[in-house]
C-alpha positions as a LaTeX table, in Angstrom:
\begin{tabular}{lrrr}
\hline
Residue & $x$ (\AA) & $y$ (\AA) & $z$ (\AA) \\
\hline
Met1 & $-6.38$ & $-13.62$ & 38.42 \\
Thr2 & $-4.37$ & $-16.20$ & 36.45 \\
Pro3 & $-6.57$ & $-19.02$ & 35.08 \\
Thr4 & $-5.75$ & $-22.57$ & 36.18 \\
Lys5 & $-3.68$ & $-24.39$ & 33.59 \\
Leu6 & $-5.47$ & $-27.44$ & 32.22 \\
Pro7 & $-3.71$ & $-30.81$ & 32.40 \\
Arg8 & $-2.16$ & $-32.16$ & 29.21 \\
Val9 & $-3.85$ & $-35.40$ & 28.16 \\
Leu10 & $-2.76$ & $-38.44$ & 26.15 \\
Val11 & $-5.58$ & $-40.40$ & 24.50 \\
Ala12 & $-4.74$ & $-43.98$ & 23.57 \\
Gly13 & $-7.42$ & $-45.52$ & 21.39 \\
Gly14 & $-8.33$ & $-42.28$ & 19.65 \\
Thr15 & $-9.00$ & $-43.95$ & 16.29 \\
Gly16 & $-11.77$ & $-46.03$ & 17.87 \\
Tyr17 & $-15.35$ & $-45.05$ & 18.57 \\
Ile18 & $-14.88$ & $-44.47$ & 22.32 \\
Gly19 & $-11.54$ & $-42.71$ & 22.08 \\
Gly20 & $-12.79$ & $-40.53$ & 19.23 \\
Gly21 & $-15.63$ & $-39.27$ & 21.39 \\
Val22 & $-13.24$ & $-38.56$ & 24.25 \\
Leu23 & $-10.86$ & $-36.68$ & 21.94 \\
Glu24 & $-13.71$ & $-34.51$ & 20.71 \\
Ala25 & $-14.93$ & $-33.68$ & 24.22 \\
Leu26 & $-11.43$ & $-32.85$ & 25.48 \\
His27 & $-10.83$ & $-30.60$ & 22.47 \\
Gln28 & $-14.13$ & $-28.78$ & 22.99 \\
His29 & $-13.20$ & $-28.11$ & 26.62 \\
Gly30 & $-9.84$ & $-26.62$ & 25.70 \\
Phe31 & $-7.48$ & $-29.38$ & 26.81 \\
Trp32 & $-4.12$ & $-29.88$ & 25.09 \\
Val33 & $-4.39$ & $-33.41$ & 23.69 \\
Arg34 & $-1.92$ & $-35.89$ & 22.24 \\
Ala35 & $-3.33$ & $-38.91$ & 20.40 \\
Leu36 & $-1.49$ & $-42.21$ & 20.15 \\
Cys37 & $-2.30$ & $-44.07$ & 16.96 \\
Arg38 & $-0.78$ & $-46.47$ & 14.48 \\
Asp39 & $-2.42$ & $-44.82$ & 11.48 \\
Pro40 & $-3.25$ & $-41.08$ & 11.75 \\
Ser41 & $-5.54$ & $-41.32$ & 8.72 \\
Arg42 & $-8.00$ & $-43.27$ & 10.88 \\
Leu43 & $-8.52$ & $-40.42$ & 13.33 \\
Arg44 & $-12.09$ & $-39.12$ & 13.27 \\
Asp45 & $-10.90$ & $-35.50$ & 13.11 \\
Pro46 & $-7.16$ & $-34.73$ & 13.40 \\
Ser47 & $-8.01$ & $-31.13$ & 14.33 \\
His48 & $-9.13$ & $-32.45$ & 17.74 \\
Cys49 & $-5.47$ & $-33.28$ & 18.46 \\
Asp50 & $-2.69$ & $-30.86$ & 19.35 \\
Asp51 & $-0.13$ & $-33.59$ & 18.76 \\
Ile52 & $-0.27$ & $-36.98$ & 17.04 \\
Phe53 & 2.18 & $-39.65$ & 18.19 \\
Val54 & 2.56 & $-42.53$ & 15.75 \\
Gly55 & 3.39 & $-45.75$ & 17.55 \\
His56 & 2.17 & $-49.23$ & 18.45 \\
Ala57 & 1.02 & $-49.76$ & 22.03 \\
Thr58 & 1.87 & $-53.45$ & 21.64 \\
Arg59 & 5.50 & $-52.52$ & 20.81 \\
Pro60 & 7.11 & $-50.50$ & 23.63 \\
Glu61 & 10.16 & $-49.73$ & 21.49 \\
Thr62 & 7.95 & $-47.45$ & 19.35 \\
Leu63 & 6.71 & $-45.43$ & 22.34 \\
Ala64 & 9.81 & $-43.52$ & 23.48 \\
Gly65 & 8.75 & $-40.03$ & 24.58 \\
Leu66 & 5.04 & $-40.84$ & 24.37 \\
Cys67 & 4.19 & $-39.50$ & 27.83 \\
Gln68 & 6.71 & $-36.67$ & 27.91 \\
Gly69 & 4.94 & $-33.58$ & 29.30 \\
Ile70 & 1.70 & $-35.51$ & 29.88 \\
Asp71 & $-0.35$ & $-35.20$ & 33.08 \\
Val72 & $-3.24$ & $-37.58$ & 32.34 \\
Val73 & $-3.41$ & $-40.77$ & 30.27 \\
Phe74 & $-6.75$ & $-42.07$ & 28.99 \\
Ser75 & $-6.86$ & $-45.55$ & 27.43 \\
Ser76 & $-9.68$ & $-47.39$ & 25.72 \\
Ile77 & $-7.31$ & $-49.60$ & 23.70 \\
Gly78 & $-8.78$ & $-53.00$ & 22.94 \\
Thr79 & $-9.66$ & $-55.39$ & 20.15 \\
Arg80 & $-13.04$ & $-56.87$ & 19.26 \\
Ser81 & $-12.26$ & $-58.92$ & 16.20 \\
Phe82 & $-12.79$ & $-62.44$ & 14.91 \\
Arg83 & $-9.33$ & $-62.28$ & 13.36 \\
Arg84 & $-6.74$ & $-64.50$ & 15.03 \\
Thr85 & $-4.13$ & $-61.79$ & 15.40 \\
Pro86 & $-3.31$ & $-59.67$ & 17.24 \\
Ser87 & $-4.67$ & $-61.53$ & 20.25 \\
Leu88 & $-6.77$ & $-59.81$ & 22.89 \\
Trp89 & $-4.00$ & $-60.57$ & 25.41 \\
Glu90 & $-1.57$ & $-58.61$ & 23.24 \\
Val91 & $-3.94$ & $-55.65$ & 22.90 \\
Asp92 & $-6.46$ & $-55.47$ & 25.77 \\
Tyr93 & $-3.90$ & $-56.66$ & 28.32 \\
Gln94 & $-0.26$ & $-56.13$ & 27.36 \\
Ala95 & $-0.68$ & $-52.93$ & 25.34 \\
Asn96 & $-2.43$ & $-51.25$ & 28.27 \\
Leu97 & 0.22 & $-52.48$ & 30.71 \\
Asn98 & 2.86 & $-51.03$ & 28.38 \\
Leu99 & 1.10 & $-47.66$ & 28.55 \\
Leu100 & 0.83 & $-47.85$ & 32.32 \\
Ala101 & 4.56 & $-48.57$ & 32.69 \\
Ile102 & 5.51 & $-45.68$ & 30.40 \\
Ala103 & 3.11 & $-43.36$ & 32.23 \\
Lys104 & 4.66 & $-44.22$ & 35.60 \\
Gln105 & 8.18 & $-43.76$ & 34.25 \\
Ala106 & 7.29 & $-40.34$ & 32.80 \\
Gly107 & 5.70 & $-39.05$ & 36.00 \\
Val108 & 2.10 & $-39.01$ & 34.75 \\
Lys109 & $-0.26$ & $-38.12$ & 37.60 \\
His110 & $-3.60$ & $-39.67$ & 36.58 \\
Phe111 & $-4.51$ & $-42.79$ & 34.56 \\
Ile112 & $-8.06$ & $-43.25$ & 33.24 \\
Phe113 & $-8.95$ & $-46.73$ & 31.99 \\
Val114 & $-12.05$ & $-48.21$ & 30.34 \\
Ser115 & $-12.98$ & $-51.66$ & 31.61 \\
Val116 & $-16.33$ & $-53.48$ & 31.25 \\
Val117 & $-19.54$ & $-53.50$ & 33.29 \\
Lys118 & $-19.90$ & $-56.40$ & 35.74 \\
Gly119 & $-16.22$ & $-57.02$ & 35.11 \\
Ala120 & $-15.57$ & $-59.28$ & 38.09 \\
Asp121 & $-18.55$ & $-61.50$ & 37.23 \\
Met122 & $-17.84$ & $-61.45$ & 33.50 \\
Ala123 & $-14.17$ & $-62.31$ & 34.02 \\
Arg124 & $-15.19$ & $-65.77$ & 35.26 \\
Leu125 & $-16.61$ & $-66.48$ & 31.82 \\
Ser126 & $-15.10$ & $-64.07$ & 29.30 \\
Pro127 & $-11.37$ & $-63.71$ & 28.50 \\
Ile128 & $-12.09$ & $-60.15$ & 27.32 \\
Ala129 & $-13.30$ & $-59.13$ & 30.76 \\
Lys130 & $-10.52$ & $-61.11$ & 32.45 \\
Ala131 & $-7.87$ & $-59.19$ & 30.50 \\
Arg132 & $-9.41$ & $-55.79$ & 31.20 \\
Glu133 & $-10.05$ & $-56.52$ & 34.86 \\
Gln134 & $-6.42$ & $-57.53$ & 35.32 \\
Val135 & $-5.34$ & $-54.23$ & 33.77 \\
Ala136 & $-7.80$ & $-52.36$ & 36.01 \\
Gln137 & $-6.26$ & $-54.03$ & 39.05 \\
Ala138 & $-2.75$ & $-53.08$ & 37.87 \\
Val139 & $-3.88$ & $-49.47$ & 37.43 \\
Lys140 & $-5.38$ & $-49.40$ & 40.94 \\
Thr141 & $-2.14$ & $-50.67$ & 42.50 \\
Ser142 & 0.19 & $-48.58$ & 40.32 \\
Gly143 & 0.61 & $-45.70$ & 42.75 \\
Leu144 & $-0.91$ & $-43.26$ & 40.24 \\
Asp145 & $-4.23$ & $-41.53$ & 40.76 \\
Tyr146 & $-6.76$ & $-43.47$ & 38.71 \\
Thr147 & $-10.32$ & $-43.42$ & 37.45 \\
Ile148 & $-11.78$ & $-46.61$ & 36.03 \\
Phe149 & $-14.98$ & $-46.55$ & 34.02 \\
Ala150 & $-16.93$ & $-49.75$ & 33.38 \\
Pro151 & $-19.50$ & $-48.89$ & 30.70 \\
Thr152 & $-22.53$ & $-51.05$ & 29.96 \\
Gly153 & $-22.23$ & $-50.65$ & 26.20 \\
Phe154 & $-22.05$ & $-47.87$ & 23.66 \\
Phe155 & $-24.20$ & $-46.57$ & 20.84 \\
Asn156 & $-21.85$ & $-48.11$ & 18.28 \\
Asp157 & $-22.61$ & $-51.54$ & 19.79 \\
Met158 & $-26.32$ & $-50.78$ & 19.46 \\
Ala159 & $-25.75$ & $-49.72$ & 15.85 \\
Glu160 & $-25.12$ & $-53.40$ & 15.14 \\
Phe161 & $-28.82$ & $-53.97$ & 15.86 \\
Phe162 & $-29.69$ & $-51.21$ & 13.40 \\
Phe163 & $-27.43$ & $-52.43$ & 10.60 \\
Ala164 & $-28.54$ & $-56.04$ & 11.07 \\
Ala165 & $-32.18$ & $-54.94$ & 10.80 \\
Gln166 & $-31.27$ & $-52.89$ & 7.73 \\
Arg167 & $-29.50$ & $-55.79$ & 5.98 \\
Arg168 & $-31.86$ & $-58.60$ & 6.91 \\
Glu169 & $-35.49$ & $-59.22$ & 7.68 \\
Lys170 & $-34.63$ & $-61.16$ & 10.86 \\
Leu171 & $-32.46$ & $-60.05$ & 13.79 \\
Leu172 & $-30.70$ & $-62.49$ & 16.13 \\
Leu173 & $-30.52$ & $-61.81$ & 19.88 \\
Phe174 & $-28.19$ & $-63.44$ & 22.40 \\
Gly175 & $-30.36$ & $-65.06$ & 25.06 \\
Asp176 & $-34.10$ & $-64.51$ & 25.37 \\
Gly177 & $-33.89$ & $-60.75$ & 24.86 \\
Thr178 & $-34.96$ & $-59.79$ & 28.38 \\
Gly179 & $-31.51$ & $-58.67$ & 29.59 \\
Arg180 & $-31.42$ & $-54.97$ & 30.49 \\
Ile181 & $-28.81$ & $-52.40$ & 29.44 \\
Asn182 & $-28.55$ & $-48.60$ & 29.28 \\
Pro183 & $-26.25$ & $-47.86$ & 26.32 \\
Leu184 & $-24.11$ & $-44.75$ & 26.25 \\
Ser185 & $-23.04$ & $-42.22$ & 23.64 \\
Ala186 & $-19.28$ & $-41.77$ & 23.20 \\
Leu187 & $-19.74$ & $-38.00$ & 23.26 \\
Asp188 & $-21.62$ & $-38.18$ & 26.57 \\
Phe189 & $-18.87$ & $-40.45$ & 27.89 \\
Gly190 & $-16.30$ & $-37.90$ & 26.77 \\
Glu191 & $-18.00$ & $-35.29$ & 28.97 \\
Val192 & $-17.67$ & $-37.58$ & 31.99 \\
Val193 & $-13.99$ & $-38.15$ & 31.23 \\
Val194 & $-13.59$ & $-34.36$ & 31.31 \\
Gln195 & $-15.29$ & $-34.37$ & 34.72 \\
Ala196 & $-12.96$ & $-37.13$ & 35.93 \\
Ile197 & $-9.94$ & $-35.01$ & 35.03 \\
Arg198 & $-11.32$ & $-31.85$ & 36.62 \\
Gln199 & $-12.95$ & $-33.22$ & 39.77 \\
Pro200 & $-10.76$ & $-34.55$ & 42.61 \\
Ala201 & $-13.75$ & $-36.54$ & 43.92 \\
Leu202 & $-13.57$ & $-38.81$ & 40.86 \\
Lys203 & $-9.94$ & $-39.78$ & 41.40 \\
Asn204 & $-9.19$ & $-43.24$ & 42.78 \\
Thr205 & $-12.72$ & $-44.40$ & 42.03 \\
Val206 & $-14.43$ & $-47.04$ & 39.86 \\
His207 & $-17.75$ & $-46.35$ & 38.12 \\
Glu208 & $-20.18$ & $-48.62$ & 36.29 \\
Ile209 & $-21.92$ & $-46.22$ & 33.92 \\
Gly210 & $-24.49$ & $-46.19$ & 31.14 \\
Gly211 & $-26.80$ & $-43.87$ & 29.25 \\
Arg212 & $-29.97$ & $-42.09$ & 30.31 \\
Glu213 & $-32.39$ & $-44.80$ & 29.08 \\
Thr214 & $-32.68$ & $-48.48$ & 29.98 \\
Phe215 & $-33.89$ & $-51.07$ & 27.48 \\
Thr216 & $-34.13$ & $-54.82$ & 27.15 \\
His217 & $-32.19$ & $-56.22$ & 24.21 \\
Arg218 & $-35.51$ & $-57.04$ & 22.55 \\
Gln219 & $-36.66$ & $-53.43$ & 22.91 \\
Ile220 & $-33.46$ & $-52.22$ & 21.23 \\
Ala221 & $-34.07$ & $-54.63$ & 18.35 \\
Glu222 & $-37.66$ & $-53.42$ & 18.03 \\
Leu223 & $-36.46$ & $-49.81$ & 18.08 \\
Ala224 & $-34.03$ & $-50.57$ & 15.25 \\
Phe225 & $-36.80$ & $-52.00$ & 13.09 \\
Gln226 & $-39.10$ & $-49.11$ & 14.01 \\
Ser227 & $-36.51$ & $-46.54$ & 12.91 \\
Leu228 & $-36.38$ & $-48.30$ & 9.53 \\
Gln229 & $-40.19$ & $-48.48$ & 9.33 \\
Lys230 & $-40.02$ & $-52.27$ & 9.24 \\
Asp231 & $-42.03$ & $-54.87$ & 11.11 \\
Pro232 & $-39.81$ & $-56.53$ & 13.74 \\
His233 & $-38.70$ & $-60.11$ & 13.13 \\
Ile234 & $-36.57$ & $-61.34$ & 16.00 \\
Gln235 & $-34.98$ & $-64.70$ & 16.73 \\
Thr236 & $-33.19$ & $-65.69$ & 19.94 \\
Leu237 & $-30.05$ & $-67.76$ & 20.44 \\
Pro238 & $-29.91$ & $-69.59$ & 23.80 \\
Ala239 & $-26.85$ & $-69.23$ & 26.00 \\
Trp240 & $-26.09$ & $-72.96$ & 25.80 \\
Val241 & $-25.84$ & $-72.77$ & 22.01 \\
Ile242 & $-23.43$ & $-69.83$ & 22.24 \\
Ser243 & $-21.36$ & $-71.78$ & 24.78 \\
Leu244 & $-21.24$ & $-74.76$ & 22.42 \\
Leu245 & $-20.13$ & $-72.56$ & 19.51 \\
Ala246 & $-17.40$ & $-71.09$ & 21.72 \\
Ala247 & $-16.12$ & $-74.55$ & 22.63 \\
Val248 & $-16.01$ & $-75.59$ & 18.97 \\
Ile249 & $-14.07$ & $-72.50$ & 17.83 \\
Arg250 & $-11.68$ & $-72.32$ & 20.80 \\
Pro251 & $-8.89$ & $-74.59$ & 19.41 \\
Phe252 & $-8.75$ & $-72.60$ & 16.17 \\
Asn253 & $-9.30$ & $-68.93$ & 17.07 \\
His254 & $-8.96$ & $-67.58$ & 20.62 \\
Asn255 & $-10.24$ & $-64.11$ & 19.72 \\
Ala256 & $-13.43$ & $-65.58$ & 18.26 \\
Tyr257 & $-13.77$ & $-67.83$ & 21.31 \\
Ala258 & $-13.43$ & $-64.78$ & 23.59 \\
Leu259 & $-16.15$ & $-62.92$ & 21.70 \\
Phe260 & $-18.52$ & $-65.89$ & 21.89 \\
Lys261 & $-17.94$ & $-66.09$ & 25.67 \\
Phe262 & $-18.69$ & $-62.36$ & 25.86 \\
Phe263 & $-21.94$ & $-62.98$ & 23.96 \\
Glu264 & $-22.71$ & $-65.87$ & 26.31 \\
Phe265 & $-22.36$ & $-63.56$ & 29.30 \\
Ile266 & $-24.78$ & $-61.13$ & 27.67 \\
Ala267 & $-27.23$ & $-63.98$ & 27.12 \\
Arg268 & $-26.99$ & $-65.11$ & 30.75 \\
Thr269 & $-27.09$ & $-61.69$ & 32.46 \\
Pro270 & $-30.50$ & $-60.23$ & 33.37 \\
Asp271 & $-29.18$ & $-56.77$ & 34.25 \\
Ala272 & $-26.05$ & $-55.02$ & 32.96 \\
Thr273 & $-27.00$ & $-51.43$ & 33.71 \\
Gly274 & $-24.86$ & $-48.69$ & 35.25 \\
Thr275 & $-25.30$ & $-45.21$ & 36.70 \\
Ala276 & $-27.24$ & $-43.14$ & 34.15 \\
Ile277 & $-25.29$ & $-40.23$ & 32.67 \\
Gly278 & $-25.59$ & $-38.00$ & 29.62 \\
Trp279 & $-28.60$ & $-36.91$ & 27.61 \\
Arg280 & $-28.41$ & $-38.44$ & 24.14 \\
Arg281 & $-31.24$ & $-40.87$ & 23.28 \\
Leu282 & $-30.86$ & $-44.10$ & 21.34 \\
Glu283 & $-34.08$ & $-43.51$ & 19.41 \\
Asp284 & $-32.69$ & $-40.25$ & 18.03 \\
Phe285 & $-29.39$ & $-41.95$ & 17.19 \\
Phe286 & $-31.18$ & $-44.65$ & 15.19 \\
Ala287 & $-33.33$ & $-42.03$ & 13.45 \\
His288 & $-30.22$ & $-40.21$ & 12.24 \\
Leu289 & $-28.62$ & $-43.48$ & 11.11 \\
Ala290 & $-31.78$ & $-44.14$ & 9.10 \\
Gln291 & $-31.16$ & $-40.81$ & 7.35 \\
Gly292 & $-27.77$ & $-42.12$ & 6.22 \\
Leu293 & $-25.54$ & $-40.33$ & 8.72 \\
Ser294 & $-22.33$ & $-41.91$ & 10.00 \\
Leu295 & $-22.07$ & $-43.11$ & 13.61 \\
Glu296 & $-20.25$ & $-39.94$ & 14.63 \\
Asp297 & $-22.52$ & $-37.54$ & 12.76 \\
Ala298 & $-25.63$ & $-39.35$ & 14.04 \\
Glu299 & $-24.47$ & $-38.63$ & 17.60 \\
Arg300 & $-23.60$ & $-35.01$ & 16.89 \\
Ala301 & $-27.01$ & $-34.41$ & 15.30 \\
Ile302 & $-28.93$ & $-35.31$ & 18.47 \\
Ser303 & $-30.46$ & $-32.16$ & 19.98 \\
Pro304 & $-29.71$ & $-31.42$ & 23.65 \\
Ile305 & $-32.46$ & $-32.43$ & 26.08 \\
Ala306 & $-30.84$ & $-31.97$ & 29.49 \\
Gln307 & $-27.45$ & $-31.25$ & 30.91 \\
Cys308 & $-24.97$ & $-34.01$ & 31.63 \\
Pro309 & $-25.23$ & $-34.83$ & 35.35 \\
Ser310 & $-22.87$ & $-33.27$ & 37.85 \\
Pro311 & $-19.89$ & $-35.31$ & 39.02 \\
Glu312 & $-21.73$ & $-35.95$ & 42.27 \\
Ala313 & $-23.93$ & $-38.40$ & 40.34 \\
Leu314 & $-20.92$ & $-40.72$ & 40.17 \\
Thr315 & $-19.69$ & $-40.37$ & 43.75 \\
\hline
\end{tabular}
């Protein structure tokens, strides 16, 4: 019996934390993978790629042939920077629309996009969510099969708690610290992307997802201090203060303004959890960071506890 040929996948955003985890999972499952990147030296492990396409998603003229022979496009492209340029509308919005247009032209069958949890609500406050939700809508109406994931947050975001606790004696939380989240490992997310490619039931669907454990922001901060064997010292920043800071910075730096509005949403939102997937635990991740491991190696070092849930968990 001839085995079913696996789809060929393009990963856009492979030099980032999320895309790197997806690349690794696809490689481990035997997919042929092409990575789009501006700088190949920033790839986590080039051996995870069968082909590396050097180009700029913000510049369509550099992308000729990008989707040739590709069946599935995955994109996590986005910017989270206080730098003024490139703007989030150039990256989170236009770059992803460029990829979508090229995918359609090349006959790609399936487009997988990473948005944000509570995107519709967040879009009323945060330009970051507004940009990604507009792309998600374009993907849904593109005529391609699609899968849209809206993660709650990833382990690399939680690592900011750890590194802040490591650098300073006091850690600053947005809001009162009672907001709930279930952060997700990029490697666990990569497994679910594999499922989305393989399982027809996950096509033309949208999923708010997170990790196996739910915490308040204060509990994550306390866990960071605990992993460093430090007493927790936590300070809170009210949502109205964040809103004021956003208003002050807006005329000078739109990217910074957008990040502050994102932080404001976090401060104002009591629950930003999604369907629990995966098996990696944040406590173990922090423990490996405390041993000096990199983000990626800290994830890989976590011992398996249970299998990743079946695709039915997301349907």
